Amino acid sequence: MSSAIATTRFSVLDRSRVREGRPPGEALRETVGFAREAEALGYHRFWVSEHHGVPGVAGSAPTVLAAAVAGATRAIRVGTGGVMLPNHRPLVVAEQFGVLESLFPGRIDMGLGRSVGFTTGVRRALGRDKGAAEDFAAQVEELLGWFSGTSTTGVHARPAEGLAVPPFVLAMGEGAGIAARAGLPMVIGDLRDRDRLRRGIDGYRARFRPSPWAAEPYVVVSGTVAVAENPEAARRILVPEAWSTAYARTHGTFPPLRPAEDIERLSMTHRERELYEAALTGHITGTEEQVADELETLLKETGADEVLVTTSTHDRGALLDSYRRLAGLVRRSRTAR
């Protein structure tokens, strides 16, 4: 088994995906239960996401959900992937993470993104526009200043000031450069465009400036990994999310997950079929042996320090089995060192 896998951390990002015909609250409760399972399997971190006004995603308040996850687990690191900083005032974000770190000391991560709302209506409801993302670097600087107590306002963020909550930047577009200049760890995806992925990582490392938060570059690669007893079963794990992606691109809204067997019976337009097939490609899927080989290649190509697995599907049993199989191959690789 790969020595690269043996020396790499593996973590989980769960987006609290809603399943067709099921209430959003169920998805949130499943996220908390999933976190317990991830901790038992030995995953390093468990992160939750922020989406607003999306029918297929229940996770709209990541710091609230992170508190529930941390309260239900014992040792796994818990954080956000991420809080979309342009949607919030940095002081309030600092206060929220200060509370989390105070309640669960040494376990909280602060993953930060620069995206704004998915649609014009959501952005309007949030009081933001697409230009809000342009201030992300300044927002990150202000946020970190609340922890270090360097704000010139005379205001102090309580209880955040003086605490050390590790910040991560989700590197979408300009995010890699912002992370490098600020000297912060970077989370980058997706796995479907390896050339772009490598360019982003290389640029980040070349421009990285050491900071009090990180002495050297730290790269987390995120994406879908599906493991099953055979390649066909692994591919079927991808089907519900692929269809949701194709539907969103053609209808403007991201729907709840449907069962794979329902999707496979659908009559799709040419454009829907094209987007659906594209969404099925480029991920790391297959048996344990196939996935180990693909991960080995990915890790050697990128030199990533950590893999953040973001897989979603309708079948909860298949999803948990995939994460168990992945954890098993990681354990075996470490035992074989």
XYZ file of C-alpha atoms in Angstrom, residues 31-335:
305
model
C -24.726 14.894 9.718
C -24.282 14.693 13.489
C -24.532 10.904 13.409
C -22.120 10.765 10.482
C -19.600 12.780 12.498
C -19.648 10.154 15.248
C -19.018 7.476 12.632
C -16.166 9.477 11.064
C -14.532 9.897 14.451
C -14.758 6.162 15.159
C -13.178 5.471 11.741
C -10.199 7.690 12.517
C -10.804 10.642 10.209
C -8.843 13.759 11.212
C -11.473 16.495 10.775
C -15.197 16.776 10.208
C -16.349 19.974 8.501
C -19.766 21.357 7.596
C -20.706 23.887 4.906
C -22.740 27.056 4.345
C -25.470 27.275 1.699
C -28.461 29.630 1.638
C -31.817 29.069 -0.019
C -30.795 25.737 -1.571
C -33.553 23.052 -1.532
C -31.031 20.222 -1.566
C -28.786 21.436 1.266
C -29.904 21.842 4.886
C -26.608 23.257 6.174
C -27.229 27.006 6.219
C -25.673 27.873 9.599
C -22.274 26.140 9.814
C -21.131 27.428 13.208
C -24.403 26.294 14.774
C -24.101 22.864 13.172
C -20.411 22.653 14.117
C -21.399 23.168 17.745
C -23.825 20.230 17.526
C -21.153 18.059 15.878
C -18.490 18.964 18.437
C -20.910 18.302 21.282
C -21.694 14.837 19.903
C -18.042 13.805 19.425
C -14.988 13.596 21.659
C -11.725 14.173 19.830
C -12.148 14.697 16.080
C -11.415 18.242 14.886
C -14.579 20.108 13.892
C -14.919 23.088 11.604
C -16.417 24.771 8.606
C -15.835 24.231 4.921
C -16.585 26.994 5.060
C -18.094 30.108 6.502
C -18.622 32.409 3.495
C -17.016 35.510 4.912
C -18.531 38.047 2.454
C -21.954 37.151 3.899
C -20.984 38.157 7.454
C -19.301 40.804 9.560
C -15.823 39.582 10.593
C -16.436 40.577 14.224
C -19.473 38.294 14.450
C -17.582 35.423 12.822
C -14.722 35.877 15.297
C -17.169 35.847 18.191
C -18.837 32.668 16.935
C -15.545 30.812 16.584
C -14.388 32.215 19.905
C -17.420 30.636 21.538
C -16.810 27.326 19.742
C -13.136 27.244 20.741
C -14.007 28.129 24.325
C -16.533 25.303 24.516
C -14.356 22.756 22.680
C -10.742 23.886 23.206
C -8.162 22.604 20.746
C -10.710 21.021 18.391
C -12.085 23.846 16.250
C -11.054 24.820 12.690
C -12.117 27.992 10.894
C -12.526 27.281 7.185
C -13.312 30.475 5.248
C -14.713 30.926 1.738
C -15.305 33.929 -0.510
C -18.505 32.863 -2.286
C -21.713 34.832 -2.067
C -25.263 33.572 -2.609
C -26.018 30.987 -5.295
C -28.689 33.114 -6.991
C -29.504 36.796 -7.384
C -32.475 36.365 -5.039
C -30.351 34.850 -2.293
C -27.709 37.556 -2.665
C -30.418 40.206 -2.420
C -31.837 38.565 0.711
C -28.353 38.511 2.253
C -27.831 42.160 1.367
C -24.829 41.273 -0.782
C -23.866 41.322 -4.440
C -21.193 39.509 -6.435
C -18.752 42.341 -5.758
C -18.743 41.529 -2.040
C -16.256 38.730 -2.739
C -13.708 41.283 -3.952
C -13.122 42.409 -0.346
C -12.320 38.895 0.865
C -8.612 39.521 1.555
C -9.423 42.549 3.715
C -12.185 40.610 5.476
C -9.778 37.790 6.315
C -7.244 40.291 7.650
C -9.893 41.959 9.794
C -11.149 38.608 11.089
C -7.682 37.461 12.137
C -7.124 40.843 13.755
C -10.008 40.212 16.127
C -8.212 37.118 17.427
C -4.873 38.898 17.813
C -6.419 42.012 19.373
C -5.041 44.387 16.738
C -8.306 46.080 15.762
C -8.029 49.877 15.719
C -11.693 50.305 16.649
C -11.122 50.033 20.382
C -13.538 47.095 20.390
C -12.465 43.654 21.618
C -13.937 40.407 20.305
C -15.043 38.321 23.267
C -14.199 35.526 23.807
C -12.161 35.269 20.584
C -9.310 37.629 21.448
C -6.212 35.697 22.469
C -7.498 32.359 21.171
C -5.805 30.442 18.354
C -8.417 28.937 16.024
C -6.629 27.570 12.924
C -7.852 29.403 9.786
C -8.072 27.773 6.345
C -8.899 29.482 3.055
C -11.100 27.723 0.495
C -9.145 28.407 -2.664
C -11.736 29.123 -5.308
C -10.230 31.390 -7.972
C -8.314 34.135 -6.200
C -8.448 32.265 -2.901
C -5.085 30.555 -3.472
C -3.263 33.869 -3.800
C -5.042 35.294 -0.776
C -4.123 32.235 1.302
C -0.485 32.469 0.187
C -0.109 36.177 0.944
C -1.783 35.800 4.344
C 0.303 32.728 5.203
C -2.697 30.449 5.742
C -3.422 26.786 4.975
C -5.368 26.289 1.739
C -8.204 23.952 0.759
C -8.443 23.414 -3.000
C -10.579 21.329 -5.396
C -11.888 19.877 -7.485
C -10.294 16.663 -8.636
C -11.836 16.795 -12.121
C -9.379 19.354 -13.483
C -5.967 18.114 -12.385
C -3.998 20.669 -14.411
C -5.863 23.555 -12.802
C -5.481 21.903 -9.421
C -1.707 21.624 -9.805
C -1.402 25.196 -11.061
C -3.297 26.479 -8.045
C -1.142 24.504 -5.627
C 2.122 25.475 -7.329
C 1.148 29.149 -7.311
C 0.180 28.979 -3.652
C 3.478 27.405 -2.636
C 5.516 29.842 -4.738
C 3.836 32.900 -3.204
C 3.452 31.645 0.368
C 4.594 34.005 3.112
C 5.133 32.494 6.591
C 2.800 33.894 9.235
C 1.939 33.342 12.903
C -0.755 30.971 11.629
C 1.466 28.760 9.429
C 5.237 28.596 9.073
C 5.030 26.773 5.737
C 2.434 25.957 3.069
C -0.260 23.447 3.968
C -2.413 22.031 1.173
C -5.739 20.256 1.624
C -7.111 18.732 -1.592
C -10.882 18.261 -1.598
C -13.114 16.124 -3.774
C -15.296 13.074 -4.205
C -13.935 9.633 -3.333
C -16.275 6.642 -3.727
C -15.216 3.128 -2.706
C -17.292 -0.037 -3.151
C -16.969 -3.749 -3.748
C -16.835 -3.234 -7.532
C -16.444 -0.290 -9.945
C -20.121 -0.318 -10.936
C -21.291 0.040 -7.325
C -18.800 2.832 -6.760
C -20.045 4.675 -9.845
C -23.654 4.413 -8.660
C -22.681 6.311 -5.499
C -21.928 9.276 -7.779
C -25.224 9.200 -9.672
C -27.505 11.263 -7.345
C -25.032 14.131 -6.923
C -24.225 14.125 -10.656
C -27.902 14.475 -11.514
C -28.394 17.284 -8.963
C -25.472 19.117 -10.547
C -26.886 18.703 -14.060
C -30.333 19.797 -12.870
C -28.907 22.887 -11.187
C -27.078 23.870 -14.363
C -30.245 23.560 -16.445
C -32.932 24.715 -13.994
C -31.111 27.176 -11.721
C -31.800 25.392 -8.448
C -29.957 22.589 -6.666
C -32.504 19.867 -5.788
C -32.619 17.177 -3.087
C -30.892 13.905 -3.888
C -32.907 11.264 -5.730
C -32.256 7.501 -5.628
C -29.785 6.308 -8.249
C -32.267 3.839 -9.712
C -34.806 6.642 -10.322
C -32.216 8.770 -12.089
C -31.081 5.905 -14.291
C -34.656 5.625 -15.607
C -34.991 9.321 -16.428
C -35.418 10.620 -19.943
C -32.914 13.485 -20.163
C -32.527 16.231 -22.720
C -29.282 16.265 -24.694
C -27.940 19.110 -22.531
C -28.956 17.389 -19.290
C -27.324 14.137 -20.405
C -24.158 15.976 -21.381
C -23.888 17.734 -18.007
C -24.825 14.573 -16.113
C -22.152 12.464 -17.808
C -19.575 15.205 -17.255
C -20.466 15.328 -13.550
C -19.818 11.582 -13.271
C -16.229 11.859 -14.507
C -12.934 12.843 -12.930
C -13.605 11.602 -9.407
C -11.673 8.949 -7.496
C -13.827 5.822 -7.572
C -13.623 2.048 -7.627
C -12.545 -0.800 -5.401
C -10.107 -0.311 -2.526
C -7.204 -1.269 -4.771
C -8.261 1.078 -7.580
C -8.862 3.983 -5.206
C -5.514 3.412 -3.477
C -3.757 3.622 -6.839
C -5.608 6.803 -7.804
C -4.939 8.425 -4.434
C -1.277 7.538 -4.720
C -1.113 9.310 -8.080
C -3.007 12.351 -6.775
C -0.800 12.712 -3.718
C 2.413 12.343 -5.680
C 1.242 14.881 -8.278
C 0.128 17.481 -5.732
C 2.204 16.811 -2.622
C -0.991 17.454 -0.645
C -0.813 17.246 3.138
C -4.444 16.234 3.543
C -7.445 14.958 1.584
C -10.889 16.351 2.419
C -13.481 13.865 1.160
C -16.746 15.500 0.071
C -18.804 12.555 -1.210
C -22.609 12.737 -1.075
C -25.244 10.248 -2.228
C -28.843 9.266 -1.603
C -28.118 5.799 -0.193
C -26.828 6.369 3.347
C -25.709 2.762 3.665
C -23.593 2.947 0.519
C -22.148 6.293 1.619
C -21.069 5.035 5.034
C -19.709 1.832 3.515
C -17.588 3.940 1.146
C -16.129 5.968 4.004
C -15.484 2.776 5.995
C -13.665 1.196 3.063
C -11.573 4.322 2.562
C -10.670 4.451 6.255
C -9.726 0.781 6.079
C -7.326 1.207 3.189
C -5.710 4.173 4.973
C -5.273 2.077 8.141
C -3.746 -0.784 6.197
C -1.303 1.543 4.463
C -0.137 2.909 7.808
C 0.210 -0.545 9.320
